[in-house]
Amino acid sequence: MILVTGGAGYIGSHCALRLMESGEDVMVFDSMELGTRHALDVLAREFPDRFKGFVQGDLKDRGSIASVFRGRDIEAVVHFAAYSQVAESMRDPRRYYENNVGGTMNLLGAMADAGVGMIVFSSTAATYGEPEYTPIDEVHPQHPINPYGATKLMAERMMSDYGRYGIRSARLRYFNVAGADPEGRLGECHDPETHLIPNVLKTAGTGREFSMFGTDYDTRDGTCVRDYIDVNDLAEAHLLALRYLREGGASDCFNLGTNGGSTVREVFGVCQKVVGEPIPVRECPRREGDPAVLVADNRKAKSVLGWSPRSTLEDSVSRAWAWERSRR
Ligand code: UDP
């Protein structure tokens, strides 16, 4: 059985679904601070035999996570549970260190005690900080510029050091995750929402304006370039990383992106096309801490894990739009 921490959240739930689709048994551990009951209901409904249940608990509580491993046959952990908002991490770093670093420490300790030797970890391009070159490969220096990125980097380091206790890790560094389940069962629900695509789609048809942050960057149209990776392709990468570890693969890190990028204006254009009507836009000053270009070199994930992203940006936006409409 695979333990998915944060399995009631956006990326965790898509991944739990994909794992079960591929025949894995899954158990979810989630505090439900950010996760949704809806996601758990979908997992239980779609795979009543493979969904081995849900434990509500907080990784900051050492006893709570340690008890999950007792008496259960857990082969590996896929670890999503974390806070992930950059701006919030700058306002309240302690919250991030306690949860993302402290929580991961408790999880790894419990794994070591229980003799569980494989973890696939949800890391981020934010561990690289301001790009020194682009596209970013895995040997690019890691100098995070905000507490969120710093906590994820610390968790990565801890994980490699815990190799000493027999834990092998695949650390997956996501670029910009987007989209929703193609069958409309799951999608993104953050509150507050800070991400580009859901923010554009949320304004569609409401009469409100979408705020476009920064139009004076040194890029092809003045707006920031990001590498948008579809959440279903991302889920697939976790499955492949699990198989890689199962086959004896050594601890390693992998960038998950498309090797390409879209500007904010281009994404906005795709959103308008999918929605089928003009969306009012207001050009605003730059948002603090946004680098001009963040694009992944994904060749390592392709060659080592055999992964390749399949969805286009338009696929991701169409599914995100279907999800958004279903919630109105
Ligand atoms: N962005 C924007 N308006 C929004 C949200 C985001 O213009 O309401 C821009 C943001 O400044 C950045 C890009 O969209 O250039 C991607 O931002 P997002 O928060 O989705 O991801 P990030 O790259 O910050 O992780």
PDB file of C-alpha atoms in Angstrom, residues 30-308:
ATOM      1  CA  ASP A  30      -4.332  14.729   5.527  1.00  0.00           C
ATOM      2  CA  SER A  31      -4.971  17.379   8.175  1.00  0.00           C
ATOM      3  CA  MET A  32      -7.938  18.715   6.148  1.00  0.00           C
ATOM      4  CA  GLU A  33      -6.722  22.252   6.730  1.00  0.00           C
ATOM      5  CA  LEU A  34      -6.394  22.683   2.945  1.00  0.00           C
ATOM      6  CA  GLY A  35      -7.709  19.372   1.656  1.00  0.00           C
ATOM      7  CA  THR A  36     -11.342  18.862   0.704  1.00  0.00           C
ATOM      8  CA  ARG A  37     -13.930  16.291   1.674  1.00  0.00           C
ATOM      9  CA  HIS A  38     -14.980  16.270  -1.963  1.00  0.00           C
ATOM     10  CA  ALA A  39     -11.579  14.908  -3.074  1.00  0.00           C
ATOM     11  CA  LEU A  40     -11.745  12.096  -0.505  1.00  0.00           C
ATOM     12  CA  ASP A  41     -15.274  11.231  -1.571  1.00  0.00           C
ATOM     13  CA  VAL A  42     -14.143  10.973  -5.198  1.00  0.00           C
ATOM     14  CA  LEU A  43     -11.221   8.689  -4.297  1.00  0.00           C
ATOM     15  CA  ALA A  44     -13.459   6.416  -2.208  1.00  0.00           C
ATOM     16  CA  ARG A  45     -16.240   6.389  -4.807  1.00  0.00           C
ATOM     17  CA  GLU A  46     -14.022   5.710  -7.844  1.00  0.00           C
ATOM     18  CA  PHE A  47     -11.927   2.962  -6.265  1.00  0.00           C
ATOM     19  CA  PRO A  48     -13.797   1.471  -3.323  1.00  0.00           C
ATOM     20  CA  ASP A  49     -11.471  -1.557  -3.242  1.00  0.00           C
ATOM     21  CA  ARG A  50      -8.140   0.200  -3.685  1.00  0.00           C
ATOM     22  CA  PHE A  51      -8.850   3.172  -1.441  1.00  0.00           C
ATOM     23  CA  LYS A  52      -7.704   1.841   1.900  1.00  0.00           C
ATOM     24  CA  GLY A  53      -8.974   4.746   3.913  1.00  0.00           C
ATOM     25  CA  PHE A  54      -8.196   8.151   5.254  1.00  0.00           C
ATOM     26  CA  VAL A  55      -6.466   9.191   8.461  1.00  0.00           C
ATOM     27  CA  GLN A  56      -7.018  12.760   9.577  1.00  0.00           C
ATOM     28  CA  GLY A  57      -3.829  13.935  11.179  1.00  0.00           C
ATOM     29  CA  ASP A  58      -1.185  16.631  11.226  1.00  0.00           C
ATOM     30  CA  LEU A  59       2.421  15.853  10.341  1.00  0.00           C
ATOM     31  CA  LYS A  60       3.500  18.332  13.016  1.00  0.00           C
ATOM     32  CA  ASP A  61       2.134  15.815  15.503  1.00  0.00           C
ATOM     33  CA  ARG A  62       4.836  13.167  15.630  1.00  0.00           C
ATOM     34  CA  GLY A  63       2.650  10.578  17.363  1.00  0.00           C
ATOM     35  CA  SER A  64      -0.107  10.965  14.814  1.00  0.00           C
ATOM     36  CA  ILE A  65       2.043  10.098  11.795  1.00  0.00           C
ATOM     37  CA  ALA A  66       4.048   7.420  13.667  1.00  0.00           C
ATOM     38  CA  SER A  67       0.827   5.572  14.514  1.00  0.00           C
ATOM     39  CA  VAL A  68      -0.187   5.393  10.843  1.00  0.00           C
ATOM     40  CA  PHE A  69       2.711   3.066  10.077  1.00  0.00           C
ATOM     41  CA  ARG A  70       1.996   0.717  12.991  1.00  0.00           C
ATOM     42  CA  GLY A  71       0.402  -2.523  11.946  1.00  0.00           C
ATOM     43  CA  ARG A  72       0.002  -1.429   8.317  1.00  0.00           C
ATOM     44  CA  ASP A  73       1.841  -2.739   5.311  1.00  0.00           C
ATOM     45  CA  ILE A  74       3.012   0.575   3.827  1.00  0.00           C
ATOM     46  CA  GLU A  75       5.526   0.107   1.053  1.00  0.00           C
ATOM     47  CA  ALA A  76       6.196   3.729   0.098  1.00  0.00           C
ATOM     48  CA  VAL A  77       5.094   7.298   0.782  1.00  0.00           C
ATOM     49  CA  VAL A  78       4.147   9.995  -1.717  1.00  0.00           C
ATOM     50  CA  HIS A  79       4.471  13.207   0.252  1.00  0.00           C
ATOM     51  CA  PHE A  80       2.435  16.298  -0.728  1.00  0.00           C
ATOM     52  CA  ALA A  81       1.292  17.646   2.635  1.00  0.00           C
ATOM     53  CA  ALA A  82       2.735  21.178   2.893  1.00  0.00           C
ATOM     54  CA  TYR A  83       1.940  24.865   2.722  1.00  0.00           C
ATOM     55  CA  SER A  84       2.758  26.293  -0.689  1.00  0.00           C
ATOM     56  CA  GLN A  85       2.052  30.015  -0.865  1.00  0.00           C
ATOM     57  CA  VAL A  86       5.094  32.161  -1.415  1.00  0.00           C
ATOM     58  CA  ALA A  87       3.627  35.435  -0.136  1.00  0.00           C
ATOM     59  CA  GLU A  88       2.236  33.821   2.985  1.00  0.00           C
ATOM     60  CA  SER A  89       5.637  32.208   3.653  1.00  0.00           C
ATOM     61  CA  MET A  90       7.187  35.673   3.610  1.00  0.00           C
ATOM     62  CA  ARG A  91       4.633  37.026   6.087  1.00  0.00           C
ATOM     63  CA  ASP A  92       4.752  34.024   8.399  1.00  0.00           C
ATOM     64  CA  PRO A  93       7.927  31.940   7.855  1.00  0.00           C
ATOM     65  CA  ARG A  94       7.559  30.066  11.127  1.00  0.00           C
ATOM     66  CA  ARG A  95       4.346  28.467   9.928  1.00  0.00           C
ATOM     67  CA  TYR A  96       6.244  27.178   6.886  1.00  0.00           C
ATOM     68  CA  TYR A  97       9.288  25.894   8.747  1.00  0.00           C
ATOM     69  CA  GLU A  98       7.134  24.162  11.355  1.00  0.00           C
ATOM     70  CA  ASN A  99       4.890  22.477   8.815  1.00  0.00           C
ATOM     71  CA  ASN A 100       7.060  21.863   5.762  1.00  0.00           C
ATOM     72  CA  VAL A 101      10.335  21.123   7.550  1.00  0.00           C
ATOM     73  CA  GLY A 102       9.061  19.891  10.934  1.00  0.00           C
ATOM     74  CA  GLY A 103       6.304  17.840   9.330  1.00  0.00           C
ATOM     75  CA  THR A 104       8.671  16.216   6.845  1.00  0.00           C
ATOM     76  CA  MET A 105      11.115  15.453   9.671  1.00  0.00           C
ATOM     77  CA  ASN A 106       8.379  13.653  11.617  1.00  0.00           C
ATOM     78  CA  LEU A 107       7.320  11.753   8.514  1.00  0.00           C
ATOM     79  CA  LEU A 108      10.866  10.634   7.678  1.00  0.00           C
ATOM     80  CA  GLY A 109      11.471   9.651  11.318  1.00  0.00           C
ATOM     81  CA  ALA A 110       8.319   7.545  11.334  1.00  0.00           C
ATOM     82  CA  MET A 111       9.370   5.933   8.035  1.00  0.00           C
ATOM     83  CA  ALA A 112      12.830   5.145   9.410  1.00  0.00           C
ATOM     84  CA  ASP A 113      11.326   3.591  12.555  1.00  0.00           C
ATOM     85  CA  ALA A 114       8.889   1.528  10.522  1.00  0.00           C
ATOM     86  CA  GLY A 115      11.491   0.456   7.952  1.00  0.00           C
ATOM     87  CA  VAL A 116       9.672   2.110   5.034  1.00  0.00           C
ATOM     88  CA  GLY A 117      12.347   2.835   2.460  1.00  0.00           C
ATOM     89  CA  MET A 118      10.832   4.827  -0.433  1.00  0.00           C
ATOM     90  CA  ILE A 119       9.466   8.352  -0.715  1.00  0.00           C
ATOM     91  CA  VAL A 120       8.363  10.433  -3.691  1.00  0.00           C
ATOM     92  CA  PHE A 121       8.469  14.072  -2.674  1.00  0.00           C
ATOM     93  CA  SER A 122       6.591  17.086  -3.928  1.00  0.00           C
ATOM     94  CA  SER A 123       9.330  19.697  -4.327  1.00  0.00           C
ATOM     95  CA  THR A 124       9.423  22.841  -6.378  1.00  0.00           C
ATOM     96  CA  ALA A 125      11.271  25.031  -8.831  1.00  0.00           C
ATOM     97  CA  ALA A 126      11.192  27.609  -6.009  1.00  0.00           C
ATOM     98  CA  THR A 127      14.185  25.742  -4.530  1.00  0.00           C
ATOM     99  CA  TYR A 128      16.301  27.193  -7.380  1.00  0.00           C
ATOM    100  CA  GLY A 129      15.527  30.845  -6.674  1.00  0.00           C
ATOM    101  CA  GLU A 130      16.402  33.493  -9.253  1.00  0.00           C
ATOM    102  CA  PRO A 131      17.501  31.591 -12.403  1.00  0.00           C
ATOM    103  CA  GLU A 132      21.166  31.893 -13.333  1.00  0.00           C
ATOM    104  CA  TYR A 133      20.418  30.320 -16.711  1.00  0.00           C
ATOM    105  CA  THR A 134      17.426  28.917 -18.516  1.00  0.00           C
ATOM    106  CA  PRO A 135      16.052  26.307 -19.056  1.00  0.00           C
ATOM    107  CA  ILE A 136      16.823  25.192 -15.504  1.00  0.00           C
ATOM    108  CA  ASP A 137      18.324  21.731 -15.112  1.00  0.00           C
ATOM    109  CA  GLU A 138      18.753  19.771 -11.878  1.00  0.00           C
ATOM    110  CA  VAL A 139      22.351  20.894 -11.290  1.00  0.00           C
ATOM    111  CA  HIS A 140      21.346  24.555 -11.333  1.00  0.00           C
ATOM    112  CA  PRO A 141      22.365  26.086  -7.965  1.00  0.00           C
ATOM    113  CA  GLN A 142      19.614  26.049  -5.346  1.00  0.00           C
ATOM    114  CA  HIS A 143      19.363  29.456  -3.683  1.00  0.00           C
ATOM    115  CA  PRO A 144      15.712  29.944  -2.763  1.00  0.00           C
ATOM    116  CA  ILE A 145      14.570  33.544  -2.390  1.00  0.00           C
ATOM    117  CA  ASN A 146      11.586  32.952  -0.111  1.00  0.00           C
ATOM    118  CA  PRO A 147      10.845  30.808   2.970  1.00  0.00           C
ATOM    119  CA  TYR A 148       8.550  28.499   0.953  1.00  0.00           C
ATOM    120  CA  GLY A 149      11.420  27.514  -1.371  1.00  0.00           C
ATOM    121  CA  ALA A 150      13.821  27.312   1.576  1.00  0.00           C
ATOM    122  CA  THR A 151      11.591  24.896   3.489  1.00  0.00           C
ATOM    123  CA  LYS A 152      11.238  22.644   0.445  1.00  0.00           C
ATOM    124  CA  LEU A 153      15.001  22.679  -0.075  1.00  0.00           C
ATOM    125  CA  MET A 154      15.574  21.762   3.580  1.00  0.00           C
ATOM    126  CA  ALA A 155      13.121  18.895   3.246  1.00  0.00           C
ATOM    127  CA  GLU A 156      15.009  17.719   0.142  1.00  0.00           C
ATOM    128  CA  ARG A 157      18.320  17.805   1.998  1.00  0.00           C
ATOM    129  CA  MET A 158      16.880  15.976   4.973  1.00  0.00           C
ATOM    130  CA  MET A 159      15.548  13.315   2.674  1.00  0.00           C
ATOM    131  CA  SER A 160      18.911  12.698   1.045  1.00  0.00           C
ATOM    132  CA  ASP A 161      20.600  12.544   4.465  1.00  0.00           C
ATOM    133  CA  TYR A 162      17.998  10.013   5.621  1.00  0.00           C
ATOM    134  CA  GLY A 163      19.400   7.681   2.983  1.00  0.00           C
ATOM    135  CA  ARG A 164      21.552   6.702   5.959  1.00  0.00           C
ATOM    136  CA  TYR A 165      18.416   5.019   7.416  1.00  0.00           C
ATOM    137  CA  GLY A 166      17.646   3.155   4.232  1.00  0.00           C
ATOM    138  CA  ILE A 167      15.219   5.705   2.756  1.00  0.00           C
ATOM    139  CA  ARG A 168      15.484   6.324  -0.986  1.00  0.00           C
ATOM    140  CA  SER A 169      13.806   9.401  -2.383  1.00  0.00           C
ATOM    141  CA  ALA A 170      12.655  10.803  -5.710  1.00  0.00           C
ATOM    142  CA  ARG A 171      12.432  14.561  -5.274  1.00  0.00           C
ATOM    143  CA  LEU A 172      10.200  16.035  -7.974  1.00  0.00           C
ATOM    144  CA  ARG A 173      10.645  19.736  -8.615  1.00  0.00           C
ATOM    145  CA  TYR A 174       7.447  21.059 -10.130  1.00  0.00           C
ATOM    146  CA  PHE A 175       7.256  24.150 -12.285  1.00  0.00           C
ATOM    147  CA  ASN A 176       3.756  25.720 -12.694  1.00  0.00           C
ATOM    148  CA  VAL A 177       1.046  23.126 -12.190  1.00  0.00           C
ATOM    149  CA  ALA A 178      -2.276  23.647 -13.973  1.00  0.00           C
ATOM    150  CA  GLY A 179      -5.444  21.899 -15.079  1.00  0.00           C
ATOM    151  CA  ALA A 180      -7.886  19.394 -13.666  1.00  0.00           C
ATOM    152  CA  ASP A 181      -9.083  15.831 -14.015  1.00  0.00           C
ATOM    153  CA  PRO A 182     -10.267  15.206 -17.629  1.00  0.00           C
ATOM    154  CA  GLU A 183     -13.469  13.610 -16.310  1.00  0.00           C
ATOM    155  CA  GLY A 184     -14.208  16.637 -14.151  1.00  0.00           C
ATOM    156  CA  ARG A 185     -14.017  14.716 -10.871  1.00  0.00           C
ATOM    157  CA  LEU A 186     -11.228  16.779  -9.297  1.00  0.00           C
ATOM    158  CA  GLY A 187      -9.745  20.241  -9.702  1.00  0.00           C
ATOM    159  CA  GLU A 188      -8.040  23.151  -8.031  1.00  0.00           C
ATOM    160  CA  CYS A 189      -9.661  24.833  -5.026  1.00  0.00           C
ATOM    161  CA  HIS A 190      -7.408  27.200  -3.149  1.00  0.00           C
ATOM    162  CA  ASP A 191      -8.636  29.943  -0.890  1.00  0.00           C
ATOM    163  CA  PRO A 192      -7.336  32.529  -1.479  1.00  0.00           C
ATOM    164  CA  GLU A 193      -6.470  31.641  -5.080  1.00  0.00           C
ATOM    165  CA  THR A 194      -3.182  33.195  -6.212  1.00  0.00           C
ATOM    166  CA  HIS A 195      -2.420  31.230  -9.391  1.00  0.00           C
ATOM    167  CA  LEU A 196      -2.715  32.678 -12.854  1.00  0.00           C
ATOM    168  CA  ILE A 197      -5.031  30.269 -14.690  1.00  0.00           C
ATOM    169  CA  PRO A 198      -7.701  29.854 -11.984  1.00  0.00           C
ATOM    170  CA  ASN A 199      -7.608  33.604 -11.367  1.00  0.00           C
ATOM    171  CA  VAL A 200      -8.244  34.402 -15.024  1.00  0.00           C
ATOM    172  CA  LEU A 201     -11.031  31.805 -15.231  1.00  0.00           C
ATOM    173  CA  LYS A 202     -12.620  32.990 -11.999  1.00  0.00           C
ATOM    174  CA  THR A 203     -13.045  36.486 -13.407  1.00  0.00           C
ATOM    175  CA  ALA A 204     -14.608  35.245 -16.674  1.00  0.00           C
ATOM    176  CA  GLY A 205     -18.258  36.177 -16.955  1.00  0.00           C
ATOM    177  CA  THR A 206     -18.323  38.029 -13.633  1.00  0.00           C
ATOM    178  CA  GLY A 207     -17.785  41.553 -14.953  1.00  0.00           C
ATOM    179  CA  ARG A 208     -14.684  41.888 -12.773  1.00  0.00           C
ATOM    180  CA  GLU A 209     -11.206  42.578 -14.152  1.00  0.00           C
ATOM    181  CA  PHE A 210      -8.287  40.200 -14.151  1.00  0.00           C
ATOM    182  CA  SER A 211      -5.114  41.785 -12.713  1.00  0.00           C
ATOM    183  CA  MET A 212      -2.072  41.140 -14.894  1.00  0.00           C
ATOM    184  CA  PHE A 213       1.057  41.660 -12.809  1.00  0.00           C
ATOM    185  CA  GLY A 214       4.026  43.196 -14.600  1.00  0.00           C
ATOM    186  CA  THR A 215       4.110  44.073 -18.303  1.00  0.00           C
ATOM    187  CA  ASP A 216       7.625  45.535 -18.431  1.00  0.00           C
ATOM    188  CA  TYR A 217       9.754  42.390 -18.157  1.00  0.00           C
ATOM    189  CA  ASP A 218      12.487  41.688 -20.687  1.00  0.00           C
ATOM    190  CA  THR A 219      10.508  38.910 -22.400  1.00  0.00           C
ATOM    191  CA  ARG A 220       8.835  38.515 -25.822  1.00  0.00           C
ATOM    192  CA  ASP A 221       5.727  40.462 -24.794  1.00  0.00           C
ATOM    193  CA  GLY A 222       6.782  42.076 -21.518  1.00  0.00           C
ATOM    194  CA  THR A 223       5.051  39.561 -19.223  1.00  0.00           C
ATOM    195  CA  CYS A 224       6.600  36.710 -17.215  1.00  0.00           C
ATOM    196  CA  VAL A 225       7.311  33.354 -18.841  1.00  0.00           C
ATOM    197  CA  ARG A 226       6.363  30.229 -16.880  1.00  0.00           C
ATOM    198  CA  ASP A 227       6.447  26.534 -17.683  1.00  0.00           C
ATOM    199  CA  TYR A 228       2.893  25.190 -17.169  1.00  0.00           C
ATOM    200  CA  ILE A 229       2.689  21.487 -16.498  1.00  0.00           C
ATOM    201  CA  ASP A 230      -0.611  19.656 -16.514  1.00  0.00           C
ATOM    202  CA  VAL A 231      -1.637  18.120 -13.182  1.00  0.00           C
ATOM    203  CA  ASN A 232      -2.421  14.779 -14.873  1.00  0.00           C
ATOM    204  CA  ASP A 233       1.036  14.624 -16.447  1.00  0.00           C
ATOM    205  CA  LEU A 234       2.435  15.483 -13.041  1.00  0.00           C
ATOM    206  CA  ALA A 235       0.470  12.637 -11.438  1.00  0.00           C
ATOM    207  CA  GLU A 236       1.893  10.274 -14.042  1.00  0.00           C
ATOM    208  CA  ALA A 237       5.427  11.356 -13.090  1.00  0.00           C
ATOM    209  CA  HIS A 238       4.782  10.360  -9.464  1.00  0.00           C
ATOM    210  CA  LEU A 239       3.687   6.906 -10.561  1.00  0.00           C
ATOM    211  CA  LEU A 240       6.814   6.544 -12.712  1.00  0.00           C
ATOM    212  CA  ALA A 241       9.015   7.800  -9.862  1.00  0.00           C
ATOM    213  CA  LEU A 242       7.488   5.203  -7.564  1.00  0.00           C
ATOM    214  CA  ARG A 243       8.223   2.477 -10.116  1.00  0.00           C
ATOM    215  CA  TYR A 244      11.760   3.801 -10.492  1.00  0.00           C
ATOM    216  CA  LEU A 245      12.363   3.474  -6.733  1.00  0.00           C
ATOM    217  CA  ARG A 246      10.685   0.071  -6.655  1.00  0.00           C
ATOM    218  CA  GLU A 247      13.063  -1.163  -9.325  1.00  0.00           C
ATOM    219  CA  GLY A 248      15.963  -0.154  -7.094  1.00  0.00           C
ATOM    220  CA  GLY A 249      16.645   3.338  -8.472  1.00  0.00           C
ATOM    221  CA  ALA A 250      18.994   5.530  -6.422  1.00  0.00           C
ATOM    222  CA  SER A 251      17.800   8.706  -4.683  1.00  0.00           C
ATOM    223  CA  ASP A 252      17.584  11.506  -7.204  1.00  0.00           C
ATOM    224  CA  CYS A 253      15.828  14.736  -8.146  1.00  0.00           C
ATOM    225  CA  PHE A 254      13.854  15.496 -11.312  1.00  0.00           C
ATOM    226  CA  ASN A 255      12.451  18.658 -12.839  1.00  0.00           C
ATOM    227  CA  LEU A 256       8.862  18.386 -13.997  1.00  0.00           C
ATOM    228  CA  GLY A 257       7.995  20.873 -16.692  1.00  0.00           C
ATOM    229  CA  THR A 258       7.521  20.949 -20.438  1.00  0.00           C
ATOM    230  CA  ASN A 259      10.855  22.414 -21.550  1.00  0.00           C
ATOM    231  CA  GLY A 260       8.894  25.363 -22.908  1.00  0.00           C
ATOM    232  CA  GLY A 261       7.139  28.360 -21.526  1.00  0.00           C
ATOM    233  CA  SER A 262       4.210  30.683 -22.028  1.00  0.00           C
ATOM    234  CA  THR A 263       3.936  34.342 -21.157  1.00  0.00           C
ATOM    235  CA  VAL A 264       1.144  35.644 -18.947  1.00  0.00           C
ATOM    236  CA  ARG A 265      -0.397  37.300 -22.017  1.00  0.00           C
ATOM    237  CA  GLU A 266      -0.259  34.018 -23.959  1.00  0.00           C
ATOM    238  CA  VAL A 267      -1.939  32.141 -21.103  1.00  0.00           C
ATOM    239  CA  PHE A 268      -4.555  34.873 -20.885  1.00  0.00           C
ATOM    240  CA  GLY A 269      -5.151  34.494 -24.653  1.00  0.00           C
ATOM    241  CA  VAL A 270      -5.652  30.728 -24.317  1.00  0.00           C
ATOM    242  CA  CYS A 271      -8.078  31.336 -21.431  1.00  0.00           C
ATOM    243  CA  GLN A 272     -10.132  33.799 -23.527  1.00  0.00           C
ATOM    244  CA  LYS A 273     -10.210  31.332 -26.417  1.00  0.00           C
ATOM    245  CA  VAL A 274     -11.397  28.489 -24.172  1.00  0.00           C
ATOM    246  CA  VAL A 275     -13.994  30.645 -22.424  1.00  0.00           C
ATOM    247  CA  GLY A 276     -15.119  32.015 -25.783  1.00  0.00           C
ATOM    248  CA  GLU A 277     -15.540  35.626 -24.755  1.00  0.00           C
ATOM    249  CA  PRO A 278     -13.344  38.613 -23.886  1.00  0.00           C
ATOM    250  CA  ILE A 279     -12.203  38.845 -20.262  1.00  0.00           C
ATOM    251  CA  PRO A 280     -11.582  42.364 -18.904  1.00  0.00           C
ATOM    252  CA  VAL A 281      -7.964  42.869 -17.931  1.00  0.00           C
ATOM    253  CA  ARG A 282      -6.122  45.504 -15.921  1.00  0.00           C
ATOM    254  CA  GLU A 283      -2.359  45.830 -16.322  1.00  0.00           C
ATOM    255  CA  CYS A 284      -0.788  46.214 -12.870  1.00  0.00           C
ATOM    256  CA  PRO A 285       2.725  46.734 -11.492  1.00  0.00           C
ATOM    257  CA  ARG A 286       4.986  43.728 -11.024  1.00  0.00           C
ATOM    258  CA  ARG A 287       4.216  41.325  -8.178  1.00  0.00           C
ATOM    259  CA  GLU A 288       7.095  41.221  -5.712  1.00  0.00           C
ATOM    260  CA  GLY A 289       9.490  38.291  -6.100  1.00  0.00           C
ATOM    261  CA  ASP A 290       8.412  37.180  -9.604  1.00  0.00           C
ATOM    262  CA  PRO A 291      11.435  36.266 -11.796  1.00  0.00           C
ATOM    263  CA  ALA A 292      11.042  37.062 -15.523  1.00  0.00           C
ATOM    264  CA  VAL A 293      11.502  33.523 -16.841  1.00  0.00           C
ATOM    265  CA  LEU A 294      11.168  30.088 -15.192  1.00  0.00           C
ATOM    266  CA  VAL A 295      11.426  27.175 -17.612  1.00  0.00           C
ATOM    267  CA  ALA A 296      12.374  23.561 -16.869  1.00  0.00           C
ATOM    268  CA  ASP A 297      14.943  21.431 -18.584  1.00  0.00           C
ATOM    269  CA  ASN A 298      13.001  18.159 -18.264  1.00  0.00           C
ATOM    270  CA  ARG A 299      15.393  15.832 -20.085  1.00  0.00           C
ATOM    271  CA  LYS A 300      16.408  13.945 -16.959  1.00  0.00           C
ATOM    272  CA  ALA A 301      12.818  12.973 -16.051  1.00  0.00           C
ATOM    273  CA  LYS A 302      12.347  11.897 -19.666  1.00  0.00           C
ATOM    274  CA  SER A 303      15.462   9.763 -19.869  1.00  0.00           C
ATOM    275  CA  VAL A 304      15.547   8.281 -16.337  1.00  0.00           C
ATOM    276  CA  LEU A 305      11.839   7.978 -15.523  1.00  0.00           C
ATOM    277  CA  GLY A 306      10.598   7.556 -19.103  1.00  0.00           C
ATOM    278  CA  TRP A 307       8.156  10.413 -18.523  1.00  0.00           C
ATOM    279  CA  SER A 308       6.866  12.839 -21.070  1.00  0.00           C
TER     280      SER A 308
END
